[in-house]
CSV table of C-alpha atoms in Angstrom, one decimal:
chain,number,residue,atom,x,y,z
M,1,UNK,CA,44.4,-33.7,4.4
M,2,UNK,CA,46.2,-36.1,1.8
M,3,UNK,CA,47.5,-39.4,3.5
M,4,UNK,CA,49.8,-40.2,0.6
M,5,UNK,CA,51.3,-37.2,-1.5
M,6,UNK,CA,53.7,-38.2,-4.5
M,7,UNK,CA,56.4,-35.9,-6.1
M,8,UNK,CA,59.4,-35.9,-8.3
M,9,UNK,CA,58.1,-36.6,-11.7
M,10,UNK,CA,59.2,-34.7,-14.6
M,11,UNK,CA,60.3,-35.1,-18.3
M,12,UNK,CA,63.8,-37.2,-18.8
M,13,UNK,CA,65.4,-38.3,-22.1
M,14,UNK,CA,66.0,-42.4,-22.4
M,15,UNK,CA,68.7,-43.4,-20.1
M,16,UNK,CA,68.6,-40.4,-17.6
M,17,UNK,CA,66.7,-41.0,-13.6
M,18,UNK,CA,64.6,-39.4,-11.7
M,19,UNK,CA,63.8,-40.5,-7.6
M,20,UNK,CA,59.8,-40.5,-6.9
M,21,UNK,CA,59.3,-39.5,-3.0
M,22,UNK,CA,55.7,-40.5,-1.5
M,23,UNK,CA,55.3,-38.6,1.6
M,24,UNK,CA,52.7,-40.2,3.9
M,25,UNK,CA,51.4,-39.1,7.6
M,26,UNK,CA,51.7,-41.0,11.0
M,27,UNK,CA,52.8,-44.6,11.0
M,28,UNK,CA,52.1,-45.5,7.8
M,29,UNK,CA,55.4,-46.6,6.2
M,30,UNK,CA,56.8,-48.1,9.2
M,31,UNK,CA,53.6,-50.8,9.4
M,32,UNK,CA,52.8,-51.5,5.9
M,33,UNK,CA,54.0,-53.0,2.6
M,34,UNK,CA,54.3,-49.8,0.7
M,35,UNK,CA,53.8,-50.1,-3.1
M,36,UNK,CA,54.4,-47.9,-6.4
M,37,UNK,CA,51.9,-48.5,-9.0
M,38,UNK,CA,52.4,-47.3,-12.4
M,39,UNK,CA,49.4,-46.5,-15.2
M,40,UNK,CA,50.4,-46.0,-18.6
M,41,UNK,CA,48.2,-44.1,-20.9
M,42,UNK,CA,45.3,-46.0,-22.2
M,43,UNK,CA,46.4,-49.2,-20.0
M,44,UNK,CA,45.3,-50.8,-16.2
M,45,UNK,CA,47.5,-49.7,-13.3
M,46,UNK,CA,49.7,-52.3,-12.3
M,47,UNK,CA,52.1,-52.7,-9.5
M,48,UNK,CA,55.8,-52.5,-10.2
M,49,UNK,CA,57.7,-51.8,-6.8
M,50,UNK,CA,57.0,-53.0,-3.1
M,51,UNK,CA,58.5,-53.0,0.1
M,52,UNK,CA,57.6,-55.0,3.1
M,53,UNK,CA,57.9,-53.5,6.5
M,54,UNK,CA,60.6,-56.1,7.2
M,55,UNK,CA,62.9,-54.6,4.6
M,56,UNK,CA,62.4,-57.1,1.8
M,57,UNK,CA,61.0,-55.9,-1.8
M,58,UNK,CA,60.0,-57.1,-5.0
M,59,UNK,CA,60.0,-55.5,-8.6
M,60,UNK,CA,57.9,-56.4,-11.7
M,61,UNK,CA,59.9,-58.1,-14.3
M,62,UNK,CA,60.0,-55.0,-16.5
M,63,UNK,CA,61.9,-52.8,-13.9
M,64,UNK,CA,64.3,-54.9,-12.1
M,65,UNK,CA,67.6,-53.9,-12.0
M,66,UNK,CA,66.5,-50.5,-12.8
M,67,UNK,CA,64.5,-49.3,-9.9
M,68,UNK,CA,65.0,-49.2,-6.7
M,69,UNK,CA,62.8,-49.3,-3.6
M,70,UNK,CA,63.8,-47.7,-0.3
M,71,UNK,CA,61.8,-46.1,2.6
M,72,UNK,CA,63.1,-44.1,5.4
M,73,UNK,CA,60.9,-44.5,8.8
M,74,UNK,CA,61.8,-41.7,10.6
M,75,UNK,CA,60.8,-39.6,7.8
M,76,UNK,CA,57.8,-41.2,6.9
M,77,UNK,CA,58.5,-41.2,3.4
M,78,UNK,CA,58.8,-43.8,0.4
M,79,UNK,CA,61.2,-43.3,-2.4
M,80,UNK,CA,61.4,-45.1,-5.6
M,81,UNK,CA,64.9,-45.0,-7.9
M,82,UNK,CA,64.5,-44.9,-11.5
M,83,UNK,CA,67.4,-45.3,-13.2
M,84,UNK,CA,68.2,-46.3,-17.2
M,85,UNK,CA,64.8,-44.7,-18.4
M,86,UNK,CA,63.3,-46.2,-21.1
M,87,UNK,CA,60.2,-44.6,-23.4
M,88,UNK,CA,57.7,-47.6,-22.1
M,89,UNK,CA,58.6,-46.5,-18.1
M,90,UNK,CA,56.2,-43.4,-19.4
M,91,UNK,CA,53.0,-43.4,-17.2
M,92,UNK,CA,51.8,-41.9,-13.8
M,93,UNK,CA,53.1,-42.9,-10.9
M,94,UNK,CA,51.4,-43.4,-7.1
M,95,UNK,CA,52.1,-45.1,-3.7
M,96,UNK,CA,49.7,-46.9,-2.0
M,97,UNK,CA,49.7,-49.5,1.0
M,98,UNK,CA,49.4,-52.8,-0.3
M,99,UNK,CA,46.8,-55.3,-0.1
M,100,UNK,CA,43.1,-54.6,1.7
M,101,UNK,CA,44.1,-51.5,3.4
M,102,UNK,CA,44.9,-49.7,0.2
M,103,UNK,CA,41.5,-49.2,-0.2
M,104,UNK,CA,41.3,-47.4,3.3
M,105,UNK,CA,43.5,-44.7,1.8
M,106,UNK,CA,42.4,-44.3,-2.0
M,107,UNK,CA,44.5,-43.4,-5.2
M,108,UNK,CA,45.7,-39.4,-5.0
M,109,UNK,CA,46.6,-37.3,-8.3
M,110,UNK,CA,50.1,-39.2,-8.7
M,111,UNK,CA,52.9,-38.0,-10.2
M,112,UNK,CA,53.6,-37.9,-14.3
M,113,UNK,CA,57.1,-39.6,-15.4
M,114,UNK,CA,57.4,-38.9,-18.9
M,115,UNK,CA,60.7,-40.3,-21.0
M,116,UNK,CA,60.8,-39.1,-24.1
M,117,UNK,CA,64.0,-37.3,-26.7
């Protein structure tokens, strides 16, 4: 059974948005700092989202003011709001805890934003 299954990617033209959901089981949102990592093609994955489980979040310097990080508890789920799309946002997408206990959970398949006309 997947700990950390991601959905909502698709194909958008520049300027449109799409919401990423990362569905995860037990108590893992609530007692984590949840991440979204991004891998362009040909590129290193690199962290562009996070959210502590006190509430606060940070964004890499190429997405803020454009994406938004929220979680839901209850729900168990993490949701990441893309909005303004541009071409260079094209890459897959996962969630992961971050920090050491990533690596307790792995990467799974992601999901595949593409922005393109």
């Amino acid at each position: 059974q997947a700990q950390l299954v991601e959905s909502g990617g698709g194909l958008v033209q520049p300027g449109g948005s799409l919401r990423l959901s990362c569905a995860a089981s037990g108590s893992i949102v609530s007692t984590n700092t949840m991440g979204w990592y991004r891998q362009p093609p040909g590129k290193e994955r690199e962290l562009v989202a996070s959210i502590a489980r006190g509430g606060s979040t940070n964004y890499a310097d190429s997405v803020k003011g454009r994406f938004t990080v929220s979680r839901d508890n209850a729900k168990n789920t993490v949701y990441l709001q893309m909005n303004s799309l541009k071409p260079e946002d094209t890459a897959v997408y996962y969630c992961n805890v971050v920090g050491p206990f990533g690596v307790r959970y792995g990467w799974g398949q992601g999901t595949q934003v593409t922005v393109s006309s």
